[in-house]
Amino acid sequence: MKIKNLLCGSFGILVLLASGGISAQNLPGASFKLSVKDNLVSFQGEGALLGEVLAELERQTDIKIHVSDSVAAETIPLSFDDFPLAEGLKLLLRGRNYILTYQEPLPAKDRDSPPKIAEIRVLPDGEAAGISTEERKPPPLQQAPPTSSQEEKGNPKEIEE
């Protein structure tokens, strides 16, 4: 009886997948396709995990990528074809905090090409939302003590009219 229930359940899942009722594309960790060629990036795979996509980007390029664990588990809600690498990264990282580090300036003969990205750091979401406005304010500025030359001069005299 248990085997029959197991087979019926498996058949039901297959029918749902075949009919499009559940799409692997919409499940977290879904498969995706990422390609980088001639400084153009294409991505297909809505629902793929950001960490997995960026790991593949790092594998295909010589860009070092660091992603916080909390952000790596987020999904990507879009697909695109043949965007310049910097623009494609903006799309993949939209709504997230990140830092792009570029390589040193190019020699004069290569300055017409776009700057090359050396490193990407995707940061966790800020935790400032739970902090009150008073706690966010910077400390008040303090007046510096007068220097010895200022003490010798004393207070400036008022000019009378």
PDB file of C-alpha atoms in Angstrom, residues 71-152:
ATOM      1  CA  VAL A  71      22.449  37.996   0.362  1.00  0.00           C
ATOM      2  CA  ALA A  72      23.718  34.856  -1.415  1.00  0.00           C
ATOM      3  CA  ALA A  73      20.411  33.101  -0.684  1.00  0.00           C
ATOM      4  CA  GLU A  74      18.314  35.790  -2.415  1.00  0.00           C
ATOM      5  CA  THR A  75      16.813  35.020  -5.812  1.00  0.00           C
ATOM      6  CA  ILE A  76      17.197  36.960  -9.046  1.00  0.00           C
ATOM      7  CA  PRO A  77      13.857  38.034 -10.577  1.00  0.00           C
ATOM      8  CA  LEU A  78      14.957  38.717 -14.173  1.00  0.00           C
ATOM      9  CA  SER A  79      16.696  37.569 -17.329  1.00  0.00           C
ATOM     10  CA  PHE A  80      18.570  39.589 -19.988  1.00  0.00           C
ATOM     11  CA  ASP A  81      20.726  39.198 -23.094  1.00  0.00           C
ATOM     12  CA  ASP A  82      23.946  40.874 -24.222  1.00  0.00           C
ATOM     13  CA  PHE A  83      24.341  43.716 -21.736  1.00  0.00           C
ATOM     14  CA  PRO A  84      27.739  45.327 -21.138  1.00  0.00           C
ATOM     15  CA  LEU A  85      29.223  43.649 -18.063  1.00  0.00           C
ATOM     16  CA  ALA A  86      28.876  46.701 -15.784  1.00  0.00           C
ATOM     17  CA  GLU A  87      25.220  47.181 -16.815  1.00  0.00           C
ATOM     18  CA  GLY A  88      24.459  43.472 -16.363  1.00  0.00           C
ATOM     19  CA  LEU A  89      25.934  43.613 -12.864  1.00  0.00           C
ATOM     20  CA  LYS A  90      23.720  46.594 -12.047  1.00  0.00           C
ATOM     21  CA  LEU A  91      20.697  44.520 -13.073  1.00  0.00           C
ATOM     22  CA  LEU A  92      21.777  41.433 -11.107  1.00  0.00           C
ATOM     23  CA  LEU A  93      22.568  43.489  -8.001  1.00  0.00           C
ATOM     24  CA  ARG A  94      19.648  45.936  -8.205  1.00  0.00           C
ATOM     25  CA  GLY A  95      18.324  46.846  -4.756  1.00  0.00           C
ATOM     26  CA  ARG A  96      21.407  45.482  -3.003  1.00  0.00           C
ATOM     27  CA  ASN A  97      24.430  47.205  -1.484  1.00  0.00           C
ATOM     28  CA  TYR A  98      27.622  46.462  -3.384  1.00  0.00           C
ATOM     29  CA  ILE A  99      31.062  47.831  -4.155  1.00  0.00           C
ATOM     30  CA  LEU A 100      32.850  47.525  -7.493  1.00  0.00           C
ATOM     31  CA  THR A 101      36.634  47.847  -7.494  1.00  0.00           C
ATOM     32  CA  TYR A 102      38.345  48.575 -10.788  1.00  0.00           C
ATOM     33  CA  GLN A 103      41.852  47.721 -11.959  1.00  0.00           C
ATOM     34  CA  GLU A 104      44.494  50.415 -12.147  1.00  0.00           C
ATOM     35  CA  PRO A 105      44.177  52.908 -15.006  1.00  0.00           C
ATOM     36  CA  LEU A 106      44.857  51.494 -18.439  1.00  0.00           C
ATOM     37  CA  PRO A 107      47.790  52.558 -20.597  1.00  0.00           C
ATOM     38  CA  ALA A 108      46.998  55.493 -22.901  1.00  0.00           C
ATOM     39  CA  LYS A 109      46.521  53.239 -25.950  1.00  0.00           C
ATOM     40  CA  ASP A 110      43.726  51.261 -24.180  1.00  0.00           C
ATOM     41  CA  ARG A 111      41.845  54.146 -22.556  1.00  0.00           C
ATOM     42  CA  ASP A 112      38.954  53.963 -25.030  1.00  0.00           C
ATOM     43  CA  SER A 113      37.869  50.582 -23.622  1.00  0.00           C
ATOM     44  CA  PRO A 114      35.735  50.514 -20.451  1.00  0.00           C
ATOM     45  CA  PRO A 115      37.540  50.145 -17.107  1.00  0.00           C
ATOM     46  CA  LYS A 116      37.997  46.548 -16.026  1.00  0.00           C
ATOM     47  CA  ILE A 117      36.246  45.380 -12.855  1.00  0.00           C
ATOM     48  CA  ALA A 118      38.685  43.632 -10.509  1.00  0.00           C
ATOM     49  CA  GLU A 119      36.476  42.851  -7.509  1.00  0.00           C
ATOM     50  CA  ILE A 120      32.832  42.857  -6.408  1.00  0.00           C
ATOM     51  CA  ARG A 121      31.673  42.920  -2.794  1.00  0.00           C
ATOM     52  CA  VAL A 122      27.974  42.359  -2.160  1.00  0.00           C
ATOM     53  CA  LEU A 123      27.163  43.605   1.331  1.00  0.00           C
ATOM     54  CA  PRO A 124      24.412  42.500   3.703  1.00  0.00           C
ATOM     55  CA  ASP A 125      21.408  44.756   4.125  1.00  0.00           C
ATOM     56  CA  GLY A 126      21.973  47.524   6.654  1.00  0.00           C
ATOM     57  CA  GLU A 127      20.695  47.050  10.155  1.00  0.00           C
ATOM     58  CA  ALA A 128      19.997  50.738  10.737  1.00  0.00           C
ATOM     59  CA  ALA A 129      16.225  50.249  10.448  1.00  0.00           C
ATOM     60  CA  GLY A 130      16.027  49.110  14.087  1.00  0.00           C
ATOM     61  CA  ILE A 131      18.024  52.072  15.399  1.00  0.00           C
ATOM     62  CA  SER A 132      16.178  55.154  16.608  1.00  0.00           C
ATOM     63  CA  THR A 133      16.760  58.514  14.938  1.00  0.00           C
ATOM     64  CA  GLU A 134      18.565  59.814  18.032  1.00  0.00           C
ATOM     65  CA  GLU A 135      21.044  56.932  17.904  1.00  0.00           C
ATOM     66  CA  ARG A 136      21.773  57.632  14.205  1.00  0.00           C
ATOM     67  CA  LYS A 137      22.774  61.271  14.805  1.00  0.00           C
ATOM     68  CA  PRO A 138      26.514  61.909  14.844  1.00  0.00           C
ATOM     69  CA  PRO A 139      27.959  63.149  18.137  1.00  0.00           C
ATOM     70  CA  PRO A 140      27.922  66.934  18.527  1.00  0.00           C
ATOM     71  CA  LEU A 141      31.041  68.808  17.434  1.00  0.00           C
ATOM     72  CA  GLN A 142      33.201  70.003  20.282  1.00  0.00           C
ATOM     73  CA  GLN A 143      35.036  73.312  20.284  1.00  0.00           C
ATOM     74  CA  ALA A 144      38.787  72.877  20.180  1.00  0.00           C
ATOM     75  CA  PRO A 145      40.636  74.575  23.058  1.00  0.00           C
ATOM     76  CA  PRO A 146      42.342  77.830  22.066  1.00  0.00           C
ATOM     77  CA  THR A 147      45.954  77.630  20.986  1.00  0.00           C
ATOM     78  CA  SER A 148      48.642  79.592  22.812  1.00  0.00           C
ATOM     79  CA  SER A 149      48.746  82.258  20.068  1.00  0.00           C
ATOM     80  CA  GLN A 150      44.984  82.763  20.380  1.00  0.00           C
ATOM     81  CA  GLU A 151      45.276  83.151  24.165  1.00  0.00           C
ATOM     82  CA  GLU A 152      47.969  85.843  23.761  1.00  0.00           C
TER      83      GLU A 152
END
